[in-house]
Amino acid sequence: MRDQFSRFTILGAGLVLALSISATNLRAEPGQQGQACGAPSSIDDGWEIASPDSLGMDGAQLCGIAARLKQRATSVHSVVVVRHGKLVFEQYFPGYDQPWGQPEGQHEFTATTKHDMRSASKSVVSTLVGIAIDRKLIEGVDEPVLKFFPDRQAMKQPGWEAIKLRHLLTMSSGMKWDEARAWTDPNNDEPHLTFEADPIGYVLAKPLAAPPDVLWTYNGGGTELLGNILERVSGKPLETFAREVLFQPLGITDLEWKAYKNGKIAAAAGLRLRPRDAAKIGQLVLNRGQWNGQQVVSADWIAQSITPRFQAIGYFGGTLFYGYQWWMGRSLAGSKEIKWVAAFGWGGQRLFIVPELDLVMMTTAAQYGQPKEGLAAIDILSNIVIPSVRDAR
């Protein structure tokens, strides 16, 4: 899950982070002062705003989020909550960050500040693949990967002819890939996406460790292939295609999709969005592909994407499942188990979709390389946001 070339600065960053955390890190954004705790700002971005209490949530309980974060001494930058399709809560906190392509250090965050999504970008790529299939640019998930790379046949390794798009989507291609090592480890495959002159060629030349559908291995290289395939079938840069078919229909105009040092767009990790815009992706999934009555991506694709297909062994414990670049898990609220769908990004970027409660929660953070990365988000979701729901859907 660690995505970006700046991670070799983690040790120094951790020291800065430890020194920077204080009570002032948990003040509300300037635009919210004088408003009710967590009251969303009106910035004309397509969100309808409502109070939590008007939609069956305990607003006073949500106001405990900042204190909870302070107890854990976390580096969370934002918490955004949506219920029944309306924005009901947002809170932003200043703190240390390592934004892609910008100086690391102390940063302010507000409703209009873009934030790295890191590997949550993968879930967006999955949505774009579904749109490409809906538009007949791709026949389906059983298309062979090599079909899209006729110019790369000379570098294929034995067994690659069996790899299909669905294997890339579920990270079950079987290619020999390891990005769980230190960023400076020469055996870590992920840095090669950054500095190889031909990162797509690097991925396609990887040997297989197992046949497809046998092993689940976290693999950003497969997502890079999906991003390149989208460019090939659409005839457009990935960001241009994404803007036209996904972001514009959602009313998302302020975004970036960053490139690696070699100039290649980082499909697996480079997306930067406002947190409340990222929450729109969650609402799109919750609405089975619809936004404001428009079918942006088919309901069938959403259903396929969030169907558990593999146990995500080795990542965030043993209770997570993986679909088409989406995670599935659960929270225990009181004595009740609540299932959710999520996009995860390195550093604590978390987008949670809770269908049973008609709820979306987005958090951004700077927990890069921390052993308990992302736990603040699941803590807030499980112990404050879900319990704050007072009605049944």
Tab-separated table of C-alpha atoms in Angstrom:
chain	number	residue	atom	x	y	z
A	1	MET	CA	0.000	0.000	0.000
A	2	ARG	CA	2.978	2.339	0.206
A	3	ASP	CA	2.888	4.348	-2.967
A	4	GLN	CA	5.168	7.266	-3.895
A	5	PHE	CA	8.848	7.829	-4.180
A	6	SER	CA	9.093	10.148	-1.160
A	7	ARG	CA	8.735	7.399	1.422
A	8	PHE	CA	12.475	7.156	1.990
A	9	THR	CA	11.985	10.282	4.093
A	10	ILE	CA	9.641	8.492	6.482
A	11	LEU	CA	12.031	8.341	9.449
A	12	GLY	CA	12.635	12.069	9.368
A	13	ALA	CA	8.974	12.697	8.680
A	14	GLY	CA	8.002	10.629	11.686
A	15	LEU	CA	10.135	12.841	13.911
A	16	VAL	CA	8.549	15.974	12.466
A	17	LEU	CA	5.107	14.432	12.903
A	18	ALA	CA	5.755	13.554	16.530
A	19	LEU	CA	6.906	17.096	17.254
A	20	SER	CA	4.026	18.704	15.403
A	21	ILE	CA	1.097	16.985	17.049
A	22	SER	CA	-0.599	19.209	19.596
A	23	ALA	CA	-3.996	20.380	20.582
A	24	THR	CA	-3.847	23.097	17.948
A	25	ASN	CA	-3.745	20.377	15.287
A	26	LEU	CA	-7.340	19.586	16.126
A	27	ARG	CA	-8.964	22.972	15.690
A	28	ALA	CA	-11.690	23.331	13.110
A	29	GLU	CA	-10.915	24.960	9.790
A	30	PRO	CA	-11.217	28.765	9.835
A	31	GLY	CA	-14.303	28.733	7.623
A	32	GLN	CA	-16.162	26.635	10.158
A	33	GLN	CA	-15.611	28.841	13.190
A	34	GLY	CA	-18.890	30.155	14.498
A	35	GLN	CA	-20.777	27.290	12.851
A	36	ALA	CA	-22.146	24.195	14.513
A	37	CYS	CA	-19.493	21.548	15.069
A	38	GLY	CA	-18.674	19.881	11.769
A	39	ALA	CA	-21.239	21.876	9.798
A	40	PRO	CA	-20.321	21.490	6.117
A	41	SER	CA	-19.351	24.576	4.126
A	42	SER	CA	-21.515	25.603	1.197
A	43	ILE	CA	-19.132	25.767	-1.761
A	44	ASP	CA	-21.488	24.999	-4.662
A	45	ASP	CA	-19.911	21.650	-5.546
A	46	GLY	CA	-23.092	19.667	-6.031
A	47	TRP	CA	-23.564	18.408	-2.492
A	48	GLU	CA	-26.867	19.031	-0.761
A	49	ILE	CA	-26.173	19.878	2.886
A	50	ALA	CA	-28.215	18.789	5.886
A	51	SER	CA	-27.770	18.487	9.633
A	52	PRO	CA	-26.955	15.028	11.002
A	53	ASP	CA	-29.967	15.081	13.326
A	54	SER	CA	-32.357	15.729	10.419
A	55	LEU	CA	-31.158	12.483	8.820
A	56	GLY	CA	-31.228	10.192	11.809
A	57	MET	CA	-27.730	10.778	13.175
A	58	ASP	CA	-26.593	12.119	16.535
A	59	GLY	CA	-24.761	15.339	15.716
A	60	ALA	CA	-23.430	15.703	19.254
A	61	GLN	CA	-21.798	12.297	19.008
A	62	LEU	CA	-20.133	13.239	15.721
A	63	CYS	CA	-18.741	16.299	17.482
A	64	GLY	CA	-16.647	13.911	19.562
A	65	ILE	CA	-14.484	13.006	16.568
A	66	ALA	CA	-11.849	15.694	17.190
A	67	ALA	CA	-11.449	14.703	20.840
A	68	ARG	CA	-11.157	11.050	19.853
A	69	LEU	CA	-8.426	11.869	17.360
A	70	LYS	CA	-6.610	13.957	19.943
A	71	GLN	CA	-6.612	11.004	22.361
A	72	ARG	CA	-4.960	8.856	19.715
A	73	ALA	CA	-2.476	11.597	18.721
A	74	THR	CA	-3.197	10.889	15.063
A	75	SER	CA	-2.315	12.883	11.960
A	76	VAL	CA	-5.785	12.872	10.378
A	77	HIS	CA	-6.443	15.798	8.041
A	78	SER	CA	-10.146	15.439	7.273
A	79	VAL	CA	-13.319	13.580	8.148
A	80	VAL	CA	-16.324	13.845	5.813
A	81	VAL	CA	-19.651	12.072	6.441
A	82	VAL	CA	-22.572	11.645	4.025
A	83	ARG	CA	-25.966	10.199	4.961
A	84	HIS	CA	-28.883	9.514	2.632
A	85	GLY	CA	-27.002	11.285	-0.152
A	86	LYS	CA	-26.496	14.526	1.773
A	87	LEU	CA	-23.340	15.985	3.277
A	88	VAL	CA	-23.894	16.129	7.033
A	89	PHE	CA	-20.449	16.543	8.600
A	90	GLU	CA	-16.972	17.694	7.669
A	91	GLN	CA	-14.005	18.673	9.785
A	92	TYR	CA	-10.441	19.567	8.773
A	93	PHE	CA	-7.255	19.615	10.809
A	94	PRO	CA	-3.858	21.138	10.009
A	95	GLY	CA	-0.785	18.955	10.263
A	96	TYR	CA	2.250	17.391	8.671
A	97	ASP	CA	1.924	15.939	5.162
A	98	GLN	CA	3.958	14.637	2.230
A	99	PRO	CA	1.820	15.800	-0.724
A	100	TRP	CA	2.906	14.428	-4.068
A	101	GLY	CA	5.065	16.965	-5.886
A	102	GLN	CA	4.929	19.539	-3.078
A	103	PRO	CA	7.215	20.273	-0.116
A	104	GLU	CA	6.605	18.097	2.897
A	105	GLY	CA	5.869	19.840	6.173
A	106	GLN	CA	2.973	21.559	7.913
A	107	HIS	CA	-0.114	22.136	5.778
A	108	GLU	CA	-3.558	23.628	6.290
A	109	PHE	CA	-6.586	21.695	5.065
A	110	THR	CA	-10.033	23.026	4.215
A	111	ALA	CA	-13.057	21.977	2.188
A	112	THR	CA	-11.340	23.222	-0.981
A	113	THR	CA	-7.932	21.599	-0.425
A	114	LYS	CA	-6.981	18.661	-2.629
A	115	HIS	CA	-5.337	15.698	-0.914
A	116	ASP	CA	-3.384	12.691	-2.142
A	117	MET	CA	-5.629	9.659	-2.537
A	118	ARG	CA	-2.633	7.328	-2.979
A	119	SER	CA	-3.860	3.761	-3.571
A	120	ALA	CA	-7.496	4.785	-3.310
A	121	SER	CA	-6.766	5.756	-6.931
A	122	LYS	CA	-6.992	2.046	-7.743
A	123	SER	CA	-10.692	1.942	-6.927
A	124	VAL	CA	-11.261	4.877	-9.292
A	125	VAL	CA	-9.389	3.003	-12.046
A	126	SER	CA	-11.723	0.060	-11.482
A	127	THR	CA	-14.719	2.364	-11.954
A	128	LEU	CA	-13.192	3.668	-15.186
A	129	VAL	CA	-12.729	0.108	-16.460
A	130	GLY	CA	-16.425	-0.478	-15.832
A	131	ILE	CA	-17.324	2.657	-17.780
A	132	ALA	CA	-15.092	1.534	-20.658
A	133	ILE	CA	-16.914	-1.809	-20.705
A	134	ASP	CA	-20.295	-0.066	-20.572
A	135	ARG	CA	-19.238	1.996	-23.597
A	136	LYS	CA	-18.048	-1.086	-25.510
A	137	LEU	CA	-14.453	0.122	-25.554
A	138	ILE	CA	-13.608	-3.158	-23.833
A	139	GLU	CA	-15.612	-6.336	-24.381
A	140	GLY	CA	-15.434	-7.567	-20.816
A	141	VAL	CA	-13.285	-8.698	-17.909
A	142	ASP	CA	-12.390	-11.984	-19.600
A	143	GLU	CA	-10.420	-10.240	-22.322
A	144	PRO	CA	-6.777	-11.387	-22.375
A	145	VAL	CA	-4.396	-8.707	-21.141
A	146	LEU	CA	-1.921	-9.298	-23.958
A	147	LYS	CA	-4.631	-8.498	-26.513
A	148	PHE	CA	-4.183	-4.840	-25.613
A	149	PHE	CA	-0.396	-4.901	-26.041
A	150	PRO	CA	0.285	-6.236	-29.555
A	151	ASP	CA	3.457	-4.147	-29.601
A	152	ARG	CA	4.820	-5.923	-26.501
A	153	GLN	CA	4.551	-9.562	-27.516
A	154	ALA	CA	8.310	-10.041	-27.636
A	155	MET	CA	8.693	-9.465	-23.896
A	156	LYS	CA	5.925	-11.758	-22.656
A	157	GLN	CA	6.861	-14.455	-20.176
A	158	PRO	CA	5.465	-18.018	-20.135
A	159	GLY	CA	1.918	-18.131	-18.809
A	160	TRP	CA	0.986	-14.507	-19.531
A	161	GLU	CA	-1.440	-15.548	-22.270
A	162	ALA	CA	-3.743	-16.869	-19.512
A	163	ILE	CA	-3.941	-13.547	-17.644
A	164	LYS	CA	-7.214	-11.707	-18.163
A	165	LEU	CA	-8.425	-8.279	-17.130
A	166	ARG	CA	-10.295	-9.716	-14.158
A	167	HIS	CA	-7.023	-11.077	-12.803
A	168	LEU	CA	-5.556	-7.578	-12.807
A	169	LEU	CA	-8.709	-6.207	-11.190
A	170	THR	CA	-8.608	-8.804	-8.391
A	171	MET	CA	-4.791	-8.820	-8.016
A	172	SER	CA	-4.753	-12.530	-8.772
A	173	SER	CA	-2.680	-12.513	-11.976
A	174	GLY	CA	0.020	-14.661	-10.403
A	175	MET	CA	2.852	-12.414	-11.606
A	176	LYS	CA	5.884	-12.304	-9.354
A	177	TRP	CA	5.436	-8.996	-7.561
A	178	ASP	CA	6.466	-7.665	-4.147
A	179	GLU	CA	5.830	-4.119	-2.948
A	180	ALA	CA	5.689	-4.890	0.780
A	181	ARG	CA	9.424	-4.277	1.198
A	182	ALA	CA	11.187	-1.077	2.157
A	183	TRP	CA	11.105	1.525	-0.613
A	184	THR	CA	14.908	1.390	-0.856
A	185	ASP	CA	14.984	-2.417	-1.142
A	186	PRO	CA	16.075	-3.308	-4.711
A	187	ASN	CA	13.634	-6.235	-4.631
A	188	ASN	CA	10.659	-3.921	-4.131
A	189	ASP	CA	8.874	-3.826	-7.480
A	190	GLU	CA	6.887	-0.654	-6.880
A	191	PRO	CA	9.787	1.841	-7.189
A	192	HIS	CA	10.368	0.528	-10.715
A	193	LEU	CA	7.071	2.144	-11.705
A	194	THR	CA	8.683	5.434	-10.751
A	195	PHE	CA	12.117	5.312	-12.343
A	196	GLU	CA	11.928	2.803	-15.206
A	197	ALA	CA	11.838	4.546	-18.584
A	198	ASP	CA	9.259	1.932	-19.631
A	199	PRO	CA	7.282	0.919	-16.519
A	200	ILE	CA	4.609	-0.856	-18.558
A	201	GLY	CA	7.307	-2.975	-20.165
A	202	TYR	CA	8.728	-3.712	-16.727
A	203	VAL	CA	5.371	-5.080	-15.550
A	204	LEU	CA	4.700	-7.096	-18.693
A	205	ALA	CA	8.140	-8.708	-18.439
A	206	LYS	CA	7.523	-10.040	-14.925
A	207	PRO	CA	7.565	-13.854	-14.653
A	208	LEU	CA	4.661	-15.707	-13.066
A	209	ALA	CA	4.940	-17.116	-9.560
A	210	ALA	CA	1.649	-18.996	-9.909
A	211	PRO	CA	-1.133	-19.505	-12.438
A	212	PRO	CA	-3.892	-16.877	-12.453
A	213	ASP	CA	-6.647	-17.188	-9.834
A	214	VAL	CA	-4.405	-19.042	-7.368
A	215	LEU	CA	-2.628	-16.350	-5.309
A	216	TRP	CA	-3.796	-12.924	-4.165
A	217	THR	CA	-0.833	-10.525	-4.079
A	218	TYR	CA	-1.136	-6.778	-3.640
A	219	ASN	CA	0.061	-5.409	-6.961
A	220	GLY	CA	0.107	-1.823	-8.192
A	221	GLY	CA	1.746	-2.938	-11.412
A	222	GLY	CA	-1.482	-4.582	-12.527
A	223	THR	CA	-3.350	-1.327	-11.955
A	224	GLU	CA	-0.779	0.496	-14.073
A	225	LEU	CA	-1.549	-1.936	-16.901
A	226	LEU	CA	-5.272	-1.214	-16.485
A	227	GLY	CA	-4.606	2.530	-16.681
A	228	ASN	CA	-2.551	2.071	-19.848
A	229	ILE	CA	-5.238	-0.135	-21.363
A	230	LEU	CA	-7.805	2.615	-20.731
A	231	GLU	CA	-5.561	5.052	-22.575
A	232	ARG	CA	-5.173	2.646	-25.498
A	233	VAL	CA	-8.878	1.881	-25.922
A	234	SER	CA	-10.034	5.479	-25.427
A	235	GLY	CA	-7.231	7.109	-27.402
A	236	LYS	CA	-6.894	9.699	-24.622
A	237	PRO	CA	-4.629	10.319	-21.617
A	238	LEU	CA	-6.014	8.665	-18.505
A	239	GLU	CA	-6.804	11.935	-16.754
A	240	THR	CA	-8.639	13.284	-19.816
A	241	PHE	CA	-10.721	10.117	-20.107
A	242	ALA	CA	-11.455	10.167	-16.369
A	243	ARG	CA	-12.542	13.804	-16.470
A	244	GLU	CA	-14.920	13.219	-19.374
A	245	VAL	CA	-16.628	10.015	-18.270
A	246	LEU	CA	-16.476	10.145	-14.464
A	247	PHE	CA	-15.426	13.401	-12.859
A	248	GLN	CA	-17.480	15.805	-14.983
A	249	PRO	CA	-20.727	13.844	-14.433
A	250	LEU	CA	-20.011	13.988	-10.683
A	251	GLY	CA	-19.319	17.726	-10.788
A	252	ILE	CA	-15.666	17.215	-9.842
A	253	THR	CA	-13.541	19.889	-11.500
A	254	ASP	CA	-10.642	20.462	-9.100
A	255	LEU	CA	-8.407	17.401	-9.386
A	256	GLU	CA	-4.955	16.233	-10.366
A	257	TRP	CA	-3.620	12.891	-11.519
A	258	LYS	CA	0.099	12.977	-10.854
A	259	ALA	CA	2.859	11.342	-12.889
A	260	TYR	CA	5.896	9.409	-11.751
A	261	LYS	CA	9.386	10.854	-12.121
A	262	ASN	CA	9.602	9.152	-15.504
A	263	GLY	CA	6.624	11.192	-16.722
A	264	LYS	CA	4.157	8.268	-16.805
A	265	ILE	CA	0.825	8.925	-15.120
A	266	ALA	CA	0.545	7.050	-11.822
A	267	ALA	CA	-2.711	5.166	-12.367
A	268	ALA	CA	-2.284	3.170	-9.160
A	269	ALA	CA	-1.520	6.012	-6.793
A	270	GLY	CA	-1.438	9.518	-8.264
A	271	LEU	CA	-4.963	10.892	-7.916
A	272	ARG	CA	-5.520	14.046	-5.830
A	273	LEU	CA	-9.057	15.088	-4.886
A	274	ARG	CA	-10.893	17.206	-2.372
A	275	PRO	CA	-12.127	14.803	0.345
A	276	ARG	CA	-15.756	15.778	-0.239
A	277	ASP	CA	-15.262	15.057	-3.953
A	278	ALA	CA	-13.781	11.668	-3.092
A	279	ALA	CA	-16.944	11.051	-1.068
A	280	LYS	CA	-18.883	11.436	-4.327
A	281	ILE	CA	-17.153	8.293	-5.601
A	282	GLY	CA	-18.459	6.530	-2.505
A	283	GLN	CA	-21.962	7.863	-3.069
A	284	LEU	CA	-21.775	6.689	-6.685
A	285	VAL	CA	-21.087	3.150	-5.461
A	286	LEU	CA	-23.816	3.427	-2.833
A	287	ASN	CA	-26.273	4.537	-5.544
A	288	ARG	CA	-25.349	1.589	-7.786
A	289	GLY	CA	-23.617	3.792	-10.318
A	290	GLN	CA	-26.017	6.756	-10.341
A	291	TRP	CA	-25.377	10.416	-9.521
A	292	ASN	CA	-28.261	12.905	-9.564
A	293	GLY	CA	-30.338	10.500	-11.628
A	294	GLN	CA	-27.632	9.905	-14.243
A	295	GLN	CA	-26.263	6.377	-14.696
A	296	VAL	CA	-22.526	7.109	-14.767
A	297	VAL	CA	-21.456	3.462	-14.558
A	298	SER	CA	-23.710	0.438	-14.767
A	299	ALA	CA	-25.269	-1.048	-11.646
A	300	ASP	CA	-24.021	-4.432	-12.818
A	301	TRP	CA	-20.415	-3.203	-12.757
A	302	ILE	CA	-20.812	-1.825	-9.253
A	303	ALA	CA	-22.244	-5.154	-8.097
A	304	GLN	CA	-19.373	-7.070	-9.703
A	305	SER	CA	-16.780	-4.691	-8.266
A	306	ILE	CA	-17.883	-5.017	-4.653
A	307	THR	CA	-18.399	-8.775	-4.679
A	308	PRO	CA	-15.769	-10.430	-2.428
A	309	ARG	CA	-13.459	-12.544	-4.566
A	310	PHE	CA	-10.273	-13.087	-2.545
A	311	GLN	CA	-9.142	-13.078	1.065
A	312	ALA	CA	-6.694	-10.177	1.271
A	313	ILE	CA	-4.015	-12.102	3.118
A	314	GLY	CA	-1.230	-10.039	4.618
A	315	TYR	CA	-2.978	-6.659	4.505
A	316	PHE	CA	-4.759	-5.096	7.484
A	317	GLY	CA	-5.560	-8.386	9.231
A	318	GLY	CA	-7.458	-11.464	8.158
A	319	THR	CA	-11.027	-10.172	7.894
A	320	LEU	CA	-10.689	-8.202	4.668
A	321	PHE	CA	-11.807	-9.336	1.240
A	322	TYR	CA	-10.971	-7.975	-2.193
A	323	GLY	CA	-13.132	-7.406	-5.261
A	324	TYR	CA	-12.335	-5.384	-8.374
A	325	GLN	CA	-9.835	-2.988	-6.750
A	326	TRP	CA	-12.229	-2.478	-3.831
A	327	TRP	CA	-11.873	-3.781	-0.259
A	328	MET	CA	-14.649	-5.309	1.831
A	329	GLY	CA	-14.692	-5.543	5.623
A	330	ARG	CA	-16.840	-5.109	8.698
A	331	SER	CA	-17.194	-3.169	11.916
A	332	LEU	CA	-18.666	-4.228	15.226
A	333	ALA	CA	-21.010	-1.529	16.495
A	334	GLY	CA	-22.353	-2.597	19.851
A	335	SER	CA	-23.265	-6.226	19.271
A	336	LYS	CA	-24.088	-5.816	15.579
A	337	GLU	CA	-21.760	-6.545	12.680
A	338	ILE	CA	-21.916	-3.891	9.961
A	339	LYS	CA	-20.400	-4.636	6.552
A	340	TRP	CA	-18.689	-2.000	4.441
A	341	VAL	CA	-16.889	-1.464	1.137
A	342	ALA	CA	-13.762	0.674	1.025
A	343	ALA	CA	-10.989	2.273	-0.991
A	344	PHE	CA	-7.670	2.311	0.870
A	345	GLY	CA	-4.703	4.574	0.225
A	346	TRP	CA	-1.257	4.628	1.830
A	347	GLY	CA	-0.979	7.008	4.753
A	348	GLY	CA	-4.523	6.553	6.038
A	349	GLN	CA	-6.625	7.655	3.053
A	350	ARG	CA	-9.906	5.801	3.569
A	351	LEU	CA	-13.237	5.885	1.746
A	352	PHE	CA	-15.892	3.787	3.492
A	353	ILE	CA	-19.274	2.898	2.004
A	354	VAL	CA	-21.827	1.388	4.394
A	355	PRO	CA	-24.824	0.221	2.323
A	356	GLU	CA	-26.870	-1.002	5.294
A	357	LEU	CA	-26.856	2.494	6.802
A	358	ASP	CA	-26.886	4.485	3.530
A	359	LEU	CA	-23.657	6.095	4.709
A	360	VAL	CA	-20.321	7.271	3.279
A	361	MET	CA	-17.267	8.389	5.250
A	362	MET	CA	-14.028	9.767	3.821
A	363	THR	CA	-10.846	10.457	5.769
A	364	THR	CA	-7.436	11.749	4.713
A	365	ALA	CA	-4.292	11.548	6.818
A	366	ALA	CA	-0.478	11.480	6.925
A	367	GLN	CA	0.156	8.176	8.655
A	368	TYR	CA	2.824	7.220	6.135
A	369	GLY	CA	4.817	4.201	7.262
A	370	GLN	CA	3.186	4.094	10.688
A	371	PRO	CA	2.534	0.586	12.022
A	372	LYS	CA	-1.087	1.439	12.818
A	373	GLU	CA	-1.805	3.234	9.565
A	374	GLY	CA	-5.506	3.712	8.949
A	375	LEU	CA	-6.625	2.550	12.381
A	376	ALA	CA	-7.831	6.043	13.298
A	377	ALA	CA	-10.281	5.943	10.385
A	378	ILE	CA	-11.715	2.549	11.285
A	379	ASP	CA	-11.906	3.646	14.923
A	380	ILE	CA	-13.888	6.765	14.002
A	381	LEU	CA	-16.153	4.769	11.679
A	382	SER	CA	-16.817	1.926	14.121
A	383	ASN	CA	-16.956	3.789	17.426
A	384	ILE	CA	-18.449	7.159	16.508
A	385	VAL	CA	-19.957	7.439	13.022
A	386	ILE	CA	-21.819	4.117	12.829
A	387	PRO	CA	-23.075	4.324	16.451
A	388	SER	CA	-24.296	7.867	15.782
A	389	VAL	CA	-26.956	6.466	13.412
A	390	ARG	CA	-30.225	6.506	15.336
A	391	ASP	CA	-32.662	5.205	12.771
A	392	ALA	CA	-32.980	2.178	10.558
A	393	ARG	CA	-32.676	2.716	6.849
